[in-house]
Structure formats: C-alpha cells, structure tokens
C-alpha cells in the first residue's frame, strides 16, 4: 500500500466529509457553502473542494483569490466565493473564471466596478456588513447606502449579502442574539428599500447548529464539515465524524541509561534505563514544541520525552515493551480503542482545534480515501 512509503502522513476520509455535509444539510434544511479556506483547514484544498461539490455543497468559500485560483487550476468549476479581501488585480481572473468576490467597502466597490467595466465584464459579488465582529464589512448602519451604491455600479452584480458572528461558539454568550437582532433590523430596511440580493447568509458552523434563526438562505460552515467541534462548549451533534487521522512511524528504539538528557536542551533526563523510541514527526509538520504531548503506539499512550525536534521526537516505550520498528504511531485518530482528537491536542496546546489542523504543514502527504 502507498501509505507504507511514508513515515509521516495524513489520512483523509472524503466519504466521511460528504456525510458531514449531508448531516449539515439535514439539520439546517439549507444549502451549504463549504468553507474550505486555509488549505481546507489543513485537509488539502483541491481534493476537498471537489469532494464538497460532489457531496452536495452548493458553493465553496475560500479566503484568498490564490485559493480560488488553485482550485480552478485543478479543473474544478463549481461556484466559489472569496470571503476575504481581494485586490483589483484579481478582477480579470474573477471574470474569466466566474469566481465571486466579497465587497466590504465602498472604495473597493468603485475600483472593482471600474476595472470590470474596462474589461467589458460584470463581477459577481457578495456584500459584507459588520454587525459586531469588527473585522471586514461596512458598518450595518451604513449598509443601505452601501447597497444603493453597489446597485448603481455597472461593473458589479450583487448575488449575496452576509455578516459574520464573533461568538457563536460561545453558545450562551448572548452576543449572537445581539448580532442577529442588528442583522434582522437591517434586513427589514433592505427589503423595504427593494435592495435585497438573492442570497442572505451569516452562519458559521456553531451558528448553523445552535442558532436556527441565523440560517437565512444558506449556511456557511467550515470546521463542522471536518468533524471537529467549534469549541469545547459547542459540541457537534451525533452524525458528524472527524475525517482526518495523522500518523507516523517508529523509526528507532534504544535503551537509554539512567541520568541521560534527551533531545535538544536535555529538558528530560532519564530516571532509570528507559526504552526510548524516535518517531518521524516534528514541529516542521505542525507538531508543536510544547511539553505534555503524547501519541498512540500499539493502542497505548506514549508520552513525548523532551523537546520536539524539527523532524523527529522521542517517546517513552517503557509501558509498550512490544513496540517494534516501523510500528504505526497515531497523533490524531484512534488505535486499539483509544483516541487522540484535534480538540484534545488543542486543549494541551492552549489553542483551538482550528489552529491545530490549519498548522499541519505542506510536507505532510495527504492520502485520500472515498468510501461514500
Ligand atoms: C466569513 C467566514 N464564514 C464562515 C466561516 C466558517 O467558520 P467555522 O469554521 O467556524 O464554521 C469562517 C471561518 O472562520 C469565516 O471567516
């Protein structure tokens, strides 16, 4: 099997990804924009884009024009929206490849329209309003004027209108209700002014699942489609499964005498003759150089000893005497009934699971299976 050629790799289950999309559609009753920015949250951009469209997503959302470009270059022609900022230089590509752009301010709107007119085309855009994230978007109070401007610009066609929630994963924070209230009042005015675009959207994964009022015409989830909880308090319902496993191999086993320092900086010293394994994973793959990491070998947890190096790290095999060279080692996934999830690693690293998977670097081969 090809997998045996690798010492450090990701296994990604596209069938499970498609089932997660189906589940999201079933729960929300809405079309899904699959948010697959940042190399599809580390899972591999083009393969996930293709699976998303095959799996019933109506459109893919990316953060950068470069991501849209990489998807199109792979011959994937489905609908696409760039959710982040774009430059006027991208207009020829957006026109030629039918990629929609986000418009979040009047100055950019005019520049994009002028450029599209100059090229003899009309760019499809989604207008973004800010209801409380305080990131991209026209303040909602200026939204009507903004939509009027967009309507008057000959080089733009507004297909959608959206906002983004700051705290939907904190299910009880109350902020999402405040943002929803602002958005709803704004939408009433937009409707009244006859400026409502065909698609209104707002909901990331947490909002899609836990705030039904946020679903509007389409939901816009990312993390849930990868089977990862948006937060410790925002846990996915049954029916979603993680789609990625991260594995490596045991590449050395030695008995190290008592009193020996292990790895750079000798941060760990053996207390007795210890059986120490080397595994082929390091911080250059996205395995953070922090204390307390552990992996699974032969269905048992093996603590990492000392500092994580760039390409390797050492693990204790004292409790796994049957470990052998080339044994499969699990960093994310399950083995022998035990599990390590991206969420567990995030907890240990003091971050969010998004950062764990987005931090998996290009060096890791991504191996896909599709049993849907
Ligand atoms: C504008 C926008 N919409 C949707 C999403 C998807 O969010 P999530 O992965 O939490 O579902 C993101 C991700 O951060 C985003 O920036």
mmCIF file of C-alpha atoms and ligand atoms in Angstrom:
data_model
loop_
_atom_site.group_PDB
_atom_site.id
_atom_site.type_symbol
_atom_site.label_atom_id
_atom_site.label_comp_id
_atom_site.label_asym_id
_atom_site.label_seq_id
_atom_site.Cartn_x
_atom_site.Cartn_y
_atom_site.Cartn_z
ATOM 1 C CA UNK A 1 0.000 0.000 0.000
ATOM 2 C CA UNK A 2 1.268 3.505 -0.856
ATOM 3 C CA UNK A 3 0.866 4.548 2.777
ATOM 4 C CA UNK A 4 3.828 2.315 3.712
ATOM 5 C CA UNK A 5 6.124 4.556 1.678
ATOM 6 C CA UNK A 6 5.517 7.399 4.106
ATOM 7 C CA UNK A 7 6.892 7.920 7.579
ATOM 8 C CA UNK A 8 4.537 10.793 8.456
ATOM 9 C CA UNK A 9 1.199 11.402 6.769
ATOM 10 C CA UNK A 10 -2.475 12.385 6.982
ATOM 11 C CA UNK A 11 -5.294 10.019 6.030
ATOM 12 C CA UNK A 12 -8.405 11.865 4.958
ATOM 13 C CA UNK A 13 -11.775 10.244 4.542
ATOM 14 C CA UNK A 14 -13.669 12.072 1.797
ATOM 15 C CA UNK A 15 -16.696 9.806 2.275
ATOM 16 C CA UNK A 16 -16.980 10.985 5.888
ATOM 17 C CA UNK A 17 -16.585 14.584 4.712
ATOM 18 C CA UNK A 18 -19.512 14.164 2.306
ATOM 19 C CA UNK A 19 -21.602 12.600 5.082
ATOM 20 C CA UNK A 20 -20.864 15.602 7.297
ATOM 21 C CA UNK A 21 -22.154 17.882 4.523
ATOM 22 C CA UNK A 22 -25.315 15.770 4.241
ATOM 23 C CA UNK A 23 -25.771 15.947 8.004
ATOM 24 C CA UNK A 24 -25.399 19.731 7.979
ATOM 25 C CA UNK A 25 -27.995 19.992 5.206
ATOM 26 C CA UNK A 26 -30.339 17.645 7.061
ATOM 27 C CA UNK A 27 -30.094 19.553 10.357
ATOM 28 C CA UNK A 28 -30.316 23.066 8.928
ATOM 29 C CA UNK A 29 -32.561 22.404 5.943
ATOM 30 C CA UNK A 30 -30.455 24.902 3.986
ATOM 31 C CA UNK A 31 -27.996 24.850 1.093
ATOM 32 C CA UNK A 32 -24.405 24.699 2.318
ATOM 33 C CA UNK A 33 -21.463 26.887 1.405
ATOM 34 C CA UNK A 34 -18.498 24.671 2.336
ATOM 35 C CA UNK A 35 -15.856 26.940 3.831
ATOM 36 C CA UNK A 36 -12.571 25.361 2.753
ATOM 37 C CA UNK A 37 -10.091 28.187 3.182
ATOM 38 C CA UNK A 38 -6.549 27.697 4.534
ATOM 39 C CA UNK A 39 -5.895 24.540 2.541
ATOM 40 C CA UNK A 40 -9.323 23.293 3.617
ATOM 41 C CA UNK A 41 -8.375 23.644 7.289
ATOM 42 C CA UNK A 42 -5.220 21.671 6.538
ATOM 43 C CA UNK A 43 -7.049 18.845 4.763
ATOM 44 C CA UNK A 44 -5.960 19.716 1.197
ATOM 45 C CA UNK A 45 -7.655 22.347 -0.928
ATOM 46 C CA UNK A 46 -8.436 20.862 -4.329
ATOM 47 C CA UNK A 47 -9.413 17.375 -3.136
ATOM 48 C CA UNK A 48 -11.730 18.811 -0.503
ATOM 49 C CA UNK A 49 -13.205 21.340 -2.973
ATOM 50 C CA UNK A 50 -14.029 18.524 -5.364
ATOM 51 C CA UNK A 51 -15.489 16.353 -2.594
ATOM 52 C CA UNK A 52 -17.531 19.291 -1.266
ATOM 53 C CA UNK A 53 -19.211 19.869 -4.611
ATOM 54 C CA UNK A 54 -19.710 16.131 -5.184
ATOM 55 C CA UNK A 55 -21.068 15.858 -1.661
ATOM 56 C CA UNK A 56 -23.809 18.399 -2.203
ATOM 57 C CA UNK A 57 -22.317 21.754 -1.200
ATOM 58 C CA UNK A 58 -23.820 24.490 -3.387
ATOM 59 C CA UNK A 59 -20.721 26.657 -3.325
ATOM 60 C CA UNK A 60 -17.221 26.700 -1.815
ATOM 61 C CA UNK A 61 -15.942 29.601 0.283
ATOM 62 C CA UNK A 62 -12.237 30.409 0.350
ATOM 63 C CA UNK A 63 -10.323 33.253 1.985
ATOM 64 C CA UNK A 64 -7.961 34.271 -0.794
ATOM 65 C CA UNK A 65 -8.100 34.669 -4.550
ATOM 66 C CA UNK A 66 -4.983 32.455 -4.731
ATOM 67 C CA UNK A 67 -7.020 29.616 -3.215
ATOM 68 C CA UNK A 68 -9.737 30.048 -5.838
ATOM 69 C CA UNK A 69 -7.014 30.070 -8.482
ATOM 70 C CA UNK A 70 -5.538 26.786 -7.192
ATOM 71 C CA UNK A 71 -8.965 25.157 -7.231
ATOM 72 C CA UNK A 72 -9.742 26.294 -10.784
ATOM 73 C CA UNK A 73 -6.299 25.174 -11.961
ATOM 74 C CA UNK A 74 -7.277 21.646 -10.909
ATOM 75 C CA UNK A 75 -10.221 21.823 -13.295
ATOM 76 C CA UNK A 76 -12.862 22.269 -10.587
ATOM 77 C CA UNK A 77 -15.590 24.538 -11.926
ATOM 78 C CA UNK A 78 -18.173 24.771 -9.147
ATOM 79 C CA UNK A 79 -19.406 28.027 -7.656
ATOM 80 C CA UNK A 80 -16.926 29.848 -5.470
ATOM 81 C CA UNK A 81 -16.834 32.897 -3.230
ATOM 82 C CA UNK A 82 -13.670 34.569 -1.964
ATOM 83 C CA UNK A 83 -14.635 35.560 1.586
ATOM 84 C CA UNK A 84 -11.567 37.682 2.341
ATOM 85 C CA UNK A 85 -10.092 40.795 0.776
ATOM 86 C CA UNK A 86 -9.249 40.816 -2.920
ATOM 87 C CA UNK A 87 -7.215 43.305 -4.954
ATOM 88 C CA UNK A 88 -8.260 44.951 -8.215
ATOM 89 C CA UNK A 89 -5.581 42.846 -9.959
ATOM 90 C CA UNK A 90 -7.843 39.843 -9.383
ATOM 91 C CA UNK A 91 -10.712 41.157 -11.494
ATOM 92 C CA UNK A 92 -9.571 39.563 -14.797
ATOM 93 C CA UNK A 93 -9.335 36.177 -13.036
ATOM 94 C CA UNK A 94 -12.688 36.602 -11.273
ATOM 95 C CA UNK A 95 -14.363 37.462 -14.599
ATOM 96 C CA UNK A 96 -12.672 34.732 -16.622
ATOM 97 C CA UNK A 97 -13.220 32.002 -14.027
ATOM 98 C CA UNK A 98 -16.610 33.074 -12.694
ATOM 99 C CA UNK A 99 -15.384 33.474 -9.111
ATOM 100 C CA UNK A 100 -17.433 35.740 -6.831
ATOM 101 C CA UNK A 101 -15.714 38.275 -4.617
ATOM 102 C CA UNK A 102 -16.626 39.822 -1.280
ATOM 103 C CA UNK A 103 -17.135 43.566 -1.241
ATOM 104 C CA UNK A 104 -16.670 45.133 2.172
ATOM 105 C CA UNK A 105 -16.191 48.816 1.485
ATOM 106 C CA UNK A 106 -17.325 51.497 -0.973
ATOM 107 C CA UNK A 107 -13.850 52.437 -2.214
ATOM 108 C CA UNK A 108 -13.050 48.879 -3.304
ATOM 109 C CA UNK A 109 -16.521 48.603 -4.835
ATOM 110 C CA UNK A 110 -15.855 51.544 -7.161
ATOM 111 C CA UNK A 111 -12.370 50.309 -8.090
ATOM 112 C CA UNK A 112 -13.678 46.793 -8.860
ATOM 113 C CA UNK A 113 -16.568 48.132 -10.895
ATOM 114 C CA UNK A 114 -14.324 50.451 -12.952
ATOM 115 C CA UNK A 115 -11.921 47.599 -13.638
ATOM 116 C CA UNK A 116 -14.729 45.229 -14.653
ATOM 117 C CA UNK A 117 -16.233 47.857 -16.974
ATOM 118 C CA UNK A 118 -12.823 48.482 -18.513
ATOM 119 C CA UNK A 119 -12.578 44.741 -19.221
ATOM 120 C CA UNK A 120 -16.135 44.575 -20.527
ATOM 121 C CA UNK A 121 -17.480 42.331 -17.773
ATOM 122 C CA UNK A 122 -19.578 42.255 -14.618
ATOM 123 C CA UNK A 123 -18.088 40.857 -11.390
ATOM 124 C CA UNK A 124 -20.365 38.822 -9.147
ATOM 125 C CA UNK A 125 -20.083 39.948 -5.538
ATOM 126 C CA UNK A 126 -21.451 39.287 -2.074
ATOM 127 C CA UNK A 127 -21.713 42.417 0.084
ATOM 128 C CA UNK A 128 -20.468 42.130 3.643
ATOM 129 C CA UNK A 129 -21.865 44.091 6.557
ATOM 130 C CA UNK A 130 -20.409 44.245 10.034
ATOM 131 C CA UNK A 131 -22.894 43.502 12.801
ATOM 132 C CA UNK A 132 -20.332 43.129 15.596
ATOM 133 C CA UNK A 133 -17.305 41.102 14.532
ATOM 134 C CA UNK A 134 -15.478 44.361 13.790
ATOM 135 C CA UNK A 135 -13.420 42.770 11.075
ATOM 136 C CA UNK A 136 -14.452 43.093 7.404
ATOM 137 C CA UNK A 137 -17.705 44.695 6.332
ATOM 138 C CA UNK A 138 -19.467 48.022 6.124
ATOM 139 C CA UNK A 139 -20.956 49.031 9.497
ATOM 140 C CA UNK A 140 -24.540 47.867 9.387
ATOM 141 C CA UNK A 141 -25.757 51.450 9.942
ATOM 142 C CA UNK A 142 -24.225 52.388 6.559
ATOM 143 C CA UNK A 143 -25.423 49.218 4.867
ATOM 144 C CA UNK A 144 -28.381 50.663 2.933
ATOM 145 C CA UNK A 145 -26.287 53.427 1.415
ATOM 146 C CA UNK A 146 -23.642 50.806 0.563
ATOM 147 C CA UNK A 147 -26.149 48.516 -1.179
ATOM 148 C CA UNK A 148 -27.519 51.509 -3.118
ATOM 149 C CA UNK A 149 -24.017 52.306 -4.288
ATOM 150 C CA UNK A 150 -23.392 48.694 -5.307
ATOM 151 C CA UNK A 151 -26.650 48.631 -7.285
ATOM 152 C CA UNK A 152 -25.603 51.782 -9.159
ATOM 153 C CA UNK A 153 -22.207 50.413 -10.201
ATOM 154 C CA UNK A 154 -22.348 48.917 -13.702
ATOM 155 C CA UNK A 155 -19.395 46.551 -13.219
ATOM 156 C CA UNK A 156 -20.897 44.717 -10.213
ATOM 157 C CA UNK A 157 -23.757 42.308 -9.654
ATOM 158 C CA UNK A 158 -24.718 41.664 -6.059
ATOM 159 C CA UNK A 159 -25.629 37.988 -5.613
ATOM 160 C CA UNK A 160 -25.419 37.869 -1.844
ATOM 161 C CA UNK A 161 -25.357 39.742 1.437
ATOM 162 C CA UNK A 162 -23.649 38.460 4.556
ATOM 163 C CA UNK A 163 -22.280 39.070 8.013
ATOM 164 C CA UNK A 164 -20.154 37.037 10.424
ATOM 165 C CA UNK A 165 -20.587 36.161 14.106
ATOM 166 C CA UNK A 166 -17.893 36.808 16.686
ATOM 167 C CA UNK A 167 -19.035 34.457 19.448
ATOM 168 C CA UNK A 168 -21.441 31.870 18.040
ATOM 169 C CA UNK A 169 -19.261 29.089 19.510
ATOM 170 C CA UNK A 170 -19.915 30.501 22.989
ATOM 171 C CA UNK A 171 -23.438 29.289 22.849
ATOM 172 C CA UNK A 172 -24.629 31.204 25.915
ATOM 173 C CA UNK A 173 -22.714 34.458 25.465
ATOM 174 C CA UNK A 174 -25.730 36.453 24.223
ATOM 175 C CA UNK A 175 -23.613 38.248 21.596
ATOM 176 C CA UNK A 176 -25.007 36.220 18.726
ATOM 177 C CA UNK A 177 -28.567 37.279 19.603
ATOM 178 C CA UNK A 178 -27.427 40.917 19.585
ATOM 179 C CA UNK A 179 -25.785 40.490 16.178
ATOM 180 C CA UNK A 180 -28.862 38.637 14.876
ATOM 181 C CA UNK A 181 -31.107 41.420 16.081
ATOM 182 C CA UNK A 182 -28.978 44.074 14.318
ATOM 183 C CA UNK A 183 -28.879 41.999 11.136
ATOM 184 C CA UNK A 184 -32.634 41.355 11.175
ATOM 185 C CA UNK A 185 -33.474 45.042 11.639
ATOM 186 C CA UNK A 186 -31.100 45.873 8.806
ATOM 187 C CA UNK A 187 -32.618 43.193 6.560
ATOM 188 C CA UNK A 188 -36.083 44.659 7.148
ATOM 189 C CA UNK A 189 -34.801 48.026 5.888
ATOM 190 C CA UNK A 190 -33.009 46.386 2.958
ATOM 191 C CA UNK A 191 -36.220 44.614 1.959
ATOM 192 C CA UNK A 192 -38.153 47.861 2.334
ATOM 193 C CA UNK A 193 -35.686 49.648 0.059
ATOM 194 C CA UNK A 194 -36.008 46.895 -2.558
ATOM 195 C CA UNK A 195 -32.299 46.095 -2.290
ATOM 196 C CA UNK A 196 -32.406 42.502 -1.070
ATOM 197 C CA UNK A 197 -29.959 40.262 -3.006
ATOM 198 C CA UNK A 198 -30.966 36.659 -3.795
ATOM 199 C CA UNK A 199 -28.825 35.101 -1.029
ATOM 200 C CA UNK A 200 -28.634 36.241 2.586
ATOM 201 C CA UNK A 201 -26.228 34.320 4.805
ATOM 202 C CA UNK A 202 -24.499 34.556 8.158
ATOM 203 C CA UNK A 203 -23.982 31.255 9.944
ATOM 204 C CA UNK A 204 -20.609 29.583 10.551
ATOM 205 C CA UNK A 205 -20.697 26.031 11.973
ATOM 206 C CA UNK A 206 -21.691 26.950 15.511
ATOM 207 C CA UNK A 207 -24.400 29.371 14.390
ATOM 208 C CA UNK A 208 -25.698 26.863 11.811
ATOM 209 C CA UNK A 209 -26.135 24.227 14.506
ATOM 210 C CA UNK A 210 -27.075 26.193 17.607
ATOM 211 C CA UNK A 211 -28.847 29.323 16.313
ATOM 212 C CA UNK A 212 -31.588 28.266 13.870
ATOM 213 C CA UNK A 213 -32.544 31.937 13.341
ATOM 214 C CA UNK A 214 -29.110 32.519 11.803
ATOM 215 C CA UNK A 215 -29.638 30.110 8.921
ATOM 216 C CA UNK A 216 -31.295 32.533 6.450
ATOM 217 C CA UNK A 217 -30.962 31.360 2.804
ATOM 218 C CA UNK A 218 -27.733 29.387 3.183
ATOM 219 C CA UNK A 219 -25.345 28.238 5.928
ATOM 220 C CA UNK A 220 -21.589 28.755 5.760
ATOM 221 C CA UNK A 221 -19.864 26.106 7.895
ATOM 222 C CA UNK A 222 -16.214 25.119 7.876
ATOM 223 C CA UNK A 223 -14.982 23.278 10.963
ATOM 224 C CA UNK A 224 -18.086 21.065 11.430
ATOM 225 C CA UNK A 225 -17.656 19.616 7.946
ATOM 226 C CA UNK A 226 -14.266 18.308 9.066
ATOM 227 C CA UNK A 227 -15.935 16.654 12.058
ATOM 228 C CA UNK A 228 -14.301 18.958 14.595
ATOM 229 C CA UNK A 229 -16.185 20.722 17.398
ATOM 230 C CA UNK A 230 -16.276 24.522 17.024
ATOM 231 C CA UNK A 231 -15.442 24.838 20.734
ATOM 232 C CA UNK A 232 -15.490 22.879 23.992
ATOM 233 C CA UNK A 233 -18.973 24.280 24.660
ATOM 234 C CA UNK A 234 -20.175 23.858 21.091
ATOM 235 C CA UNK A 235 -20.065 20.120 20.523
ATOM 236 C CA UNK A 236 -21.204 18.612 17.230
ATOM 237 C CA UNK A 237 -24.394 16.540 17.337
ATOM 238 C CA UNK A 238 -24.274 12.798 16.613
ATOM 239 C CA UNK A 239 -23.771 12.067 12.965
ATOM 240 C CA UNK A 240 -20.677 14.205 12.394
ATOM 241 C CA UNK A 241 -17.343 12.365 12.339
ATOM 242 C CA UNK A 242 -13.728 13.558 12.166
ATOM 243 C CA UNK A 243 -12.343 12.986 8.689
ATOM 244 C CA UNK A 244 -8.595 13.160 9.359
ATOM 245 C CA UNK A 245 -6.061 10.898 11.005
ATOM 246 C CA UNK A 246 -2.429 11.913 11.482
ATOM 247 C CA UNK A 247 0.068 9.086 11.600
ATOM 248 C CA UNK A 248 3.777 8.463 11.695
ATOM 249 C CA UNK A 249 6.124 5.543 12.352
ATOM 250 C CA UNK A 250 8.573 4.387 14.935
ATOM 251 C CA UNK A 251 11.997 4.764 13.301
ATOM 252 C CA UNK A 252 14.366 3.908 16.181
ATOM 253 C CA UNK A 253 14.247 2.087 19.530
ATOM 254 C CA UNK A 254 17.033 2.288 22.108
ATOM 255 C CA UNK A 255 17.607 1.678 25.795
ATOM 256 C CA UNK A 256 18.995 4.899 27.243
ATOM 257 C CA UNK A 257 20.883 4.671 30.580
ATOM 258 C CA UNK A 258 19.672 6.445 33.732
ATOM 259 C CA UNK A 259 20.715 10.087 34.068
ATOM 260 C CA UNK A 260 20.836 10.791 30.311
ATOM 261 C CA UNK A 261 19.390 14.001 28.861
ATOM 262 C CA UNK A 262 17.026 13.550 25.929
ATOM 263 C CA UNK A 263 16.730 15.835 22.862
ATOM 264 C CA UNK A 264 17.744 19.489 22.408
ATOM 265 C CA UNK A 265 18.302 21.260 25.685
ATOM 266 C CA UNK A 266 18.149 17.978 27.612
ATOM 267 C CA UNK A 267 14.800 19.071 29.026
ATOM 268 C CA UNK A 268 14.090 15.472 30.079
ATOM 269 C CA UNK A 269 16.523 13.246 31.989
ATOM 270 C CA UNK A 270 16.009 9.508 32.264
ATOM 271 C CA UNK A 271 15.436 8.273 35.808
ATOM 272 C CA UNK A 272 16.354 4.648 35.049
ATOM 273 C CA UNK A 273 17.348 2.731 31.932
ATOM 274 C CA UNK A 274 14.467 3.785 29.721
ATOM 275 C CA UNK A 275 13.232 2.356 26.459
ATOM 276 C CA UNK A 276 13.030 5.340 24.118
ATOM 277 C CA UNK A 277 11.551 5.420 20.645
ATOM 278 C CA UNK A 278 12.082 8.001 17.925
ATOM 279 C CA UNK A 279 9.071 8.879 15.779
ATOM 280 C CA UNK A 280 9.237 10.648 12.437
ATOM 281 C CA UNK A 281 7.285 13.779 13.230
ATOM 282 C CA UNK A 282 8.430 17.227 14.281
ATOM 283 C CA UNK A 283 7.488 20.853 14.513
ATOM 284 C CA UNK A 284 8.098 21.224 10.761
ATOM 285 C CA UNK A 285 4.993 19.061 10.323
ATOM 286 C CA UNK A 286 2.932 21.078 12.790
ATOM 287 C CA UNK A 287 3.629 19.078 15.976
ATOM 288 C CA UNK A 288 4.214 21.843 18.470
ATOM 289 C CA UNK A 289 7.333 22.146 20.576
ATOM 290 C CA UNK A 290 5.487 22.132 23.881
ATOM 291 C CA UNK A 291 5.566 19.819 26.872
ATOM 292 C CA UNK A 292 2.971 17.143 27.516
ATOM 293 C CA UNK A 293 2.428 15.766 24.005
ATOM 294 C CA UNK A 294 1.509 12.108 23.693
ATOM 295 C CA UNK A 295 0.908 9.656 20.869
ATOM 296 C CA UNK A 296 -0.636 6.210 20.449
ATOM 297 C CA UNK A 297 1.510 3.127 19.808
ATOM 298 C CA UNK A 298 0.048 -0.405 19.859
ATOM 299 C CA UNK A 299 -3.114 1.044 21.364
ATOM 300 C CA UNK A 300 -1.356 2.648 24.337
ATOM 301 C CA UNK A 301 -0.476 6.263 25.095
ATOM 302 C CA UNK A 302 3.240 7.055 24.819
ATOM 303 C CA UNK A 303 4.389 10.379 26.303
ATOM 304 C CA UNK A 304 6.797 12.530 24.288
ATOM 305 C CA UNK A 305 10.132 12.959 26.114
ATOM 306 C CA UNK A 306 11.995 16.272 25.917
ATOM 307 C CA UNK A 307 11.784 18.844 23.131
ATOM 308 C CA UNK A 308 10.094 18.125 19.827
ATOM 309 C CA UNK A 309 12.755 18.479 17.077
ATOM 310 C CA UNK A 310 12.151 19.708 13.540
ATOM 311 C CA UNK A 311 11.671 16.241 12.035
ATOM 312 C CA UNK A 312 11.569 13.797 14.950
ATOM 313 C CA UNK A 313 10.713 13.454 18.572
ATOM 314 C CA UNK A 314 11.349 10.884 21.274
ATOM 315 C CA UNK A 315 8.679 8.890 23.079
ATOM 316 C CA UNK A 316 8.703 6.655 26.126
ATOM 317 C CA UNK A 317 8.257 2.969 25.318
ATOM 318 C CA UNK A 318 8.636 1.803 28.913
ATOM 319 C CA UNK A 319 4.977 0.763 29.041
ATOM 320 C CA UNK A 320 4.951 -0.590 25.478
ATOM 321 C CA UNK A 321 7.651 -3.309 25.546
ATOM 322 C CA UNK A 322 6.142 -4.984 22.482
ATOM 323 C CA UNK A 323 6.687 -1.845 20.299
ATOM 324 C CA UNK A 324 8.656 -2.636 17.131
ATOM 325 C CA UNK A 325 10.431 -0.593 14.463
ATOM 326 C CA UNK A 326 8.040 0.681 11.749
ATOM 327 C CA UNK A 327 5.062 0.439 14.098
ATOM 328 C CA UNK A 328 2.299 2.845 13.128
ATOM 329 C CA UNK A 329 2.024 5.766 15.536
ATOM 330 C CA UNK A 330 -1.154 7.848 15.815
ATOM 331 C CA UNK A 331 -1.001 11.577 16.575
ATOM 332 C CA UNK A 332 -4.643 12.303 15.684
ATOM 333 C CA UNK A 333 -7.094 9.422 15.372
ATOM 334 C CA UNK A 334 -7.737 6.180 17.200
ATOM 335 C CA UNK A 335 -5.846 2.982 17.826
ATOM 336 C CA UNK A 336 -6.841 -0.039 19.901
ATOM 337 C CA UNK A 337 -9.957 1.710 21.206
ATOM 338 C CA UNK A 338 -8.061 4.794 22.420
ATOM 339 C CA UNK A 339 -8.296 8.194 20.811
ATOM 340 C CA UNK A 340 -6.416 11.459 20.349
ATOM 341 C CA UNK A 341 -8.534 14.185 18.764
ATOM 342 C CA UNK A 342 -7.575 17.581 17.334
ATOM 343 C CA UNK A 343 -9.640 19.014 20.201
ATOM 344 C CA UNK A 344 -7.528 17.146 22.805
ATOM 345 C CA UNK A 345 -4.312 18.448 21.250
ATOM 346 C CA UNK A 346 -5.743 21.994 21.120
ATOM 347 C CA UNK A 347 -6.561 21.759 24.813
ATOM 348 C CA UNK A 348 -2.993 20.709 25.582
ATOM 349 C CA UNK A 349 -1.501 23.423 23.374
ATOM 350 C CA UNK A 350 -3.753 26.125 24.817
ATOM 351 C CA UNK A 351 -5.334 26.905 21.474
ATOM 352 C CA UNK A 352 -8.313 25.953 19.315
ATOM 353 C CA UNK A 353 -8.625 22.839 17.155
ATOM 354 C CA UNK A 354 -8.800 25.090 14.054
ATOM 355 C CA UNK A 355 -5.190 26.119 14.672
ATOM 356 C CA UNK A 356 -4.063 22.521 15.160
ATOM 357 C CA UNK A 357 -5.338 21.339 11.771
ATOM 358 C CA UNK A 358 -4.524 24.564 9.887
ATOM 359 C CA UNK A 359 -0.981 24.235 11.246
ATOM 360 C CA UNK A 360 -0.373 20.863 9.550
ATOM 361 C CA UNK A 361 2.274 21.755 7.043
ATOM 362 C CA UNK A 362 2.717 21.126 3.330
ATOM 363 C CA UNK A 363 5.366 18.468 3.997
ATOM 364 C CA UNK A 364 2.751 16.001 5.216
ATOM 365 C CA UNK A 365 1.448 13.837 2.384
ATOM 366 C CA UNK A 366 -2.364 13.795 2.369
ATOM 367 C CA UNK A 367 -3.752 10.389 1.462
ATOM 368 C CA UNK A 368 -7.407 10.302 0.481
ATOM 369 C CA UNK A 369 -9.961 7.548 0.597
ATOM 370 C CA UNK A 370 -13.521 7.849 -0.535
ATOM 371 C CA UNK A 371 -15.833 5.073 0.512
ATOM 372 C CA UNK A 372 -19.071 7.031 0.162
HETATM 373 C C1 LIG B 1 -16.525 34.613 6.891
HETATM 374 C C2 LIG B 1 -16.493 33.219 7.404
HETATM 375 N N1 LIG B 1 -17.574 32.430 7.250
HETATM 376 C C3 LIG B 1 -17.595 31.160 7.694
HETATM 377 C C4 LIG B 1 -16.509 30.612 8.347
HETATM 378 C C5 LIG B 1 -16.595 29.194 8.851
HETATM 379 O O1 LIG B 1 -16.434 29.153 10.229
HETATM 380 P P1 LIG B 1 -16.433 27.760 11.018
HETATM 381 O O2 LIG B 1 -15.201 27.049 10.593
HETATM 382 O O3 LIG B 1 -16.387 28.164 12.443
HETATM 383 O O4 LIG B 1 -17.650 27.054 10.638
HETATM 384 C C6 LIG B 1 -15.376 31.402 8.547
HETATM 385 C C7 LIG B 1 -14.223 30.851 9.263
HETATM 386 O O5 LIG B 1 -13.575 31.422 10.060
HETATM 387 C C8 LIG B 1 -15.361 32.738 8.071
HETATM 388 O O6 LIG B 1 -14.297 33.532 8.237
#
